[in-house]
Amino acid sequence: MGDFAGWSGVLAMVVSTAAGLAYHQWGRTAVREQWLGWMPLFSLVSQLLTLACLLFFQPDVADPDFSRMLSAWLIYALAAWGLGRILDDARQRLQGEDALRAHEARLRATVHAIPDLLCLLDKDGKLVEVLSHVDTALGQQVSSLVGHTLHEVFPSSEADRVLGHIRATLHTRTTLTFEVDLPTTQGSRRLEGRTHALGAEGGDDKLVVLLARDVTNRHAAAEALRASEMRFRSLLQNISAVAVQGFTPDGTVTYWNHASELFYGYTEEEVLGRNLVEVLVPPEARSEFRSLIAGMLESGRAPEAREMLLLHKTGREVPVLTGHAAVIGDGSSKELFRFDIDLSERKRTEAELRVAATAFEAQEGMMVTDAQRRILRVNEAFTRISGYEDIEVIGNTPTMFSSGWHDNAFYAEMNVSLASTGTWQGEMWNRRKNGEIHPQWLHITAVTDDTGTVSHFVATVTDITQRKAAEDQIRQLAFYDPLTGLPNRRMLIDRLRHALASSARSGQCGALLFIDLDHFKNLNDTLGHDKGDLLLQQVAQRLLDTVREEDTVARLGGDEYVVMLEGLDEMHHIAASQATAVGEKIIAKLNWPYQLAGHEFHSTPSMGLTLFNGHEVEVEDLLKQADLAMYQAKGAGRNGLRFYDPQMQAAVSRRAELEADIRQAILFGQFVLFLQPQVDQTGHVIGAEALLRWNHPTRGMVSPAEFIPVAEDSGQILTLGSWILEAACAQLVAWAADPKTRALTLAVNVSSRQFRQQDFAQHILDMLDYTGANPHCLKLELTESLLADNLDDVIVKMSALRARGVGFSLDDFGTGYSSLSYLKRLPLDQLKIDQSFVRDVLTDPNDAAIVQTILALGKTLGLKVIAEGVETGEQRDFLVANGCNSYQGYLYSRPVPADEFLRYVHSCPDRGAMP
C-alpha cells in the first residue's frame, strides 16, 4: 500500500493508542462495572477516528489500496464491536456474582447475628447443616452435631414430638411452632422451635429449617407471673376484710370474691353476668354511681374513695368505704374493679360512741376516776348537781364532797363491795359547793383492763332531793283521797284491820255502812264534772259532821263512801239498832239540798249495812257484804238502807258459780242444740227453732231461763251466741243433703248484746261462707228491746244480711217496745206471737184481741206470722180461723235433739195432707 498504508497504519496506531490511554486513565477513576460497560463505545469511537484519518489522508476512494484498507477496517471494526459485546456480557456476569456474594455475606452476617439456633434437618430428623454460630446448653458446639439425628440429641419422647412436627411441616407446607424440653449438663432447658419446609415438591431432598430458641428463662418468668397472678387472685379471693368486684364499663359483673359474698349475701354464681349497679346500688344512687364510672373512664383517673350505702341481698343497707380502679387489657378493653370495706362495725361503734357520749351528758351526773380515785372527768349534770365546775374537781378525790354524815364502816362496806363484785350502789348524803347537804343515789362500777386489774371507776350520781320530798308527799297522799281529804281505801282497810283486832279483844261490835249516791252520773253529764266534785266534797263534809270523831269516813272512789263505826254494843240486835240510827241520820242529812256554784241540787244515797265482831269475817268480805246490801237498797227503790242478808250472799255465790260453770261448759262442749218444729196448717214441717240446752255433768239439764240471763250479764252470751250460730249453720249443711230437710228454715235467737257488736253482720256472712250453709234457710229472731236503741244501726246490719238471703223474725211481738214506725222501716220477714198471748187466747178477750190485731197487722204489712206456745187443738183452730197459718208448740213437738227431729220430719205427712 505504499506510503499511504504506512501512514494509515501509523495514524491508526496513534489514534488507537491515544484512545486507549484516555480510556485507561478514565477506567482508573471509574468503577469496574462502569468501565466494562463503556468499552464497546470506546472501541467504536477509536474505529471512527481511524476511518476519519484514512479519509483525510486518502481522499481517492477509488484507489485499490484504499478499498483494501477500508475492507480491513470494516472487518476490524466488526471484530472490535463483537469483542465489546463479549466484554459487556462478562461485565454483567461479574456484577451478578458480586451482588450474590454481597447478599450471601449479608445473609450470613444476619444469621450469625441471630442468638437462636438455625439449622437444616431432613425428613428423618438428621441435622444437615448449622446456619447460625451459637453455643447451646449442650456443652458443645452445635456444628459438631451435624450428621446426628434428633434421637441422639433429645430424649426419645421429645425427639418423637419434634420429628412429628418436622413431618407435619413437610406434609402441610406450613410453619409450625412447638416447645420441647432438652436435658443438658445445666439441667433441663425449654426450647421453642419453629419449622419451615424447604425443597422441591415431591422430591427426596426435602429439608426443614428449624429455628430453636432457648425460652427457659422466659418460661420460668411466665410461670412466675402466673404464680404471682394466682397468689394475687387468691389474696383477692380470700381476703375477708375487702370485698372486690370486677365489672365491665357497662356494669356487667366479671369477678366476685368471697368477701363480697359475706358482705352482700350473693354467691358468685348469682351475680356473674348481672349488672352490678342493679344488684348493689340503691335506686336513688344509681344515676350518681353511673356518672362516677363514666367520669373515671373519661379521665382515666380513679375517683377518691368514698362512703356509700349498698344493698344486701335481704334488702338491708350495708355501709361501705368504696374505691375504684381500671385495668387496661389487650387493645383498648378495660376491666373495672371496686374495693369495698365494710363500715358496719365502725358505724355501730360510732353509734355506740355517740350513745355513750350522749349518755355521759345525760341528766344523771357522771364522774370518772382512775384506780387511785383521782377525778378524771365529770359531765355537765354532775357540775349542776354539785355546783363545782369540772376544772375545780379534776385531779381531786371524791372526799371533797363528803358531808360527814357517814362513818368509816359505811365506806368500808362500799370498798368491800367494789373489791368483791366490782359495783356498789346506795343512798349517800353529800355536800354541794354552797355547803348544802343533799341526798344522792350513787352507783359505782369498777372498770378493769385485760388482766383484770381495776383501771377506772365510773360513778353515776342522781340527785334524789325531789324524789325524797315526793316520797314523803306520796306517803302522805297514799292514804288519803286528794279531792275530799278523807281516808282512801288503803287507810280504810288498815283501820278496819285494827278495828277487827280491837273488837276481838273488847267483844264490842262494829258496823260498816257502804254509801253510794243515786244518779250521780246524771249530775256529771248535765252540770259537768266540776259540779260533781263540789257535791262529793260537800257529801264528805256532811258525813264527817254526822259521825263521831273516833269513827272513820272514807271515800273508795267515784261516788262511793264507807263509814266505819266502832265501839257498838256487844249484843248484835242492839248494835244493829245503833248502826241503823246512824244510817238513818246520814240519809236524812244527805237528802238536804246542795249548793253547787249557784246551782241547787238534790241527791239521795243508797246504803248497805253490815255488822262485825272480831275476826269472824275477813276485811274484804265485810266490804263485799256491805256492797251487796247497798245494791239491795238500790234495787228496793234507792234512798234507803238495807242490812246484809246471808241469803242474798248465797244467791250471789250461786250466780258466781253459775258464771264459772258456763265458762267451763263452753270450754268442754256441754251445750247442745235442741230443735222445736215449726209447721203449717197441714202439719207439714216448714222449719225449726234452735233452742240452747245445757246438760250439766252434776246438775243435769239446766233451764235456759236460769243460765241465759247470767250469760247476758257476764258477757258470755257473745261466745255462746257465736257457738249457736256456727252449730246452726252446720245443721243447715247437714239438712242440705236430705231432700226432706233441704228447704227447711232454722230460726236462731240473737241477743241484743250480740247484735250490737260492730262486726256482727260480717261475722254472720263469714260464718256462712266458711260453713257453706244456705243463707236463705237461716232466720234470725230479734227481740223488740233491740229496737229501742240506735235503730239506724240495726237497719244497716239487717239490710247487709238480708241482701245475702238471711231472713228476720221479730220475736215475742207485742210484749215490749211495739211501734208501727219501726215495723215499716225494718226489713222483716215474720212476726212471732208470744206464747203468753196464745196461752189465754180462748179465755182472755184481751189476749184474743191482741192476737187478732197482730195477724191483721202482719197481713197489712205483708209479713208472715207464726204463733208459738200452741199446746191444744182449740188454740190452733182459733189461730187458723183468724188467718194464722204457721205454728210452734207442744201440740206438735217438744224441743228435741237433731236426730229425733229428723225422725219427726220423716214421720210427718207430705204437704197438703191433713194431720
CSV table of C-alpha atoms in Angstrom, one decimal, residues 32-33 93-111:
chain,number,residue,atom,x,y,z
A,32,ARG,CA,-15.1,-1.6,37.1
A,33,GLU,CA,-18.7,-2.2,36.1
A,93,ARG,CA,-21.9,-11.7,34.9
A,94,LEU,CA,-19.2,-10.2,37.2
A,95,GLN,CA,-21.8,-7.8,38.5
A,96,GLY,CA,-24.3,-10.6,39.3
A,97,GLU,CA,-21.6,-12.7,41.0
A,98,ASP,CA,-20.5,-9.7,43.1
A,99,ALA,CA,-24.2,-9.0,44.1
A,100,LEU,CA,-24.7,-12.6,45.1
A,101,ARG,CA,-21.6,-12.7,47.2
A,102,ALA,CA,-22.6,-9.5,48.9
A,103,HIS,CA,-26.1,-10.8,49.6
A,104,GLU,CA,-24.7,-14.0,50.9
A,105,ALA,CA,-22.3,-12.1,53.1
A,106,ARG,CA,-25.2,-10.0,54.4
A,107,LEU,CA,-27.4,-13.1,54.9
A,108,ARG,CA,-24.6,-14.9,56.8
A,109,ALA,CA,-23.9,-11.9,58.9
A,110,THR,CA,-27.6,-11.7,59.7
A,111,VAL,CA,-27.8,-15.4,60.5
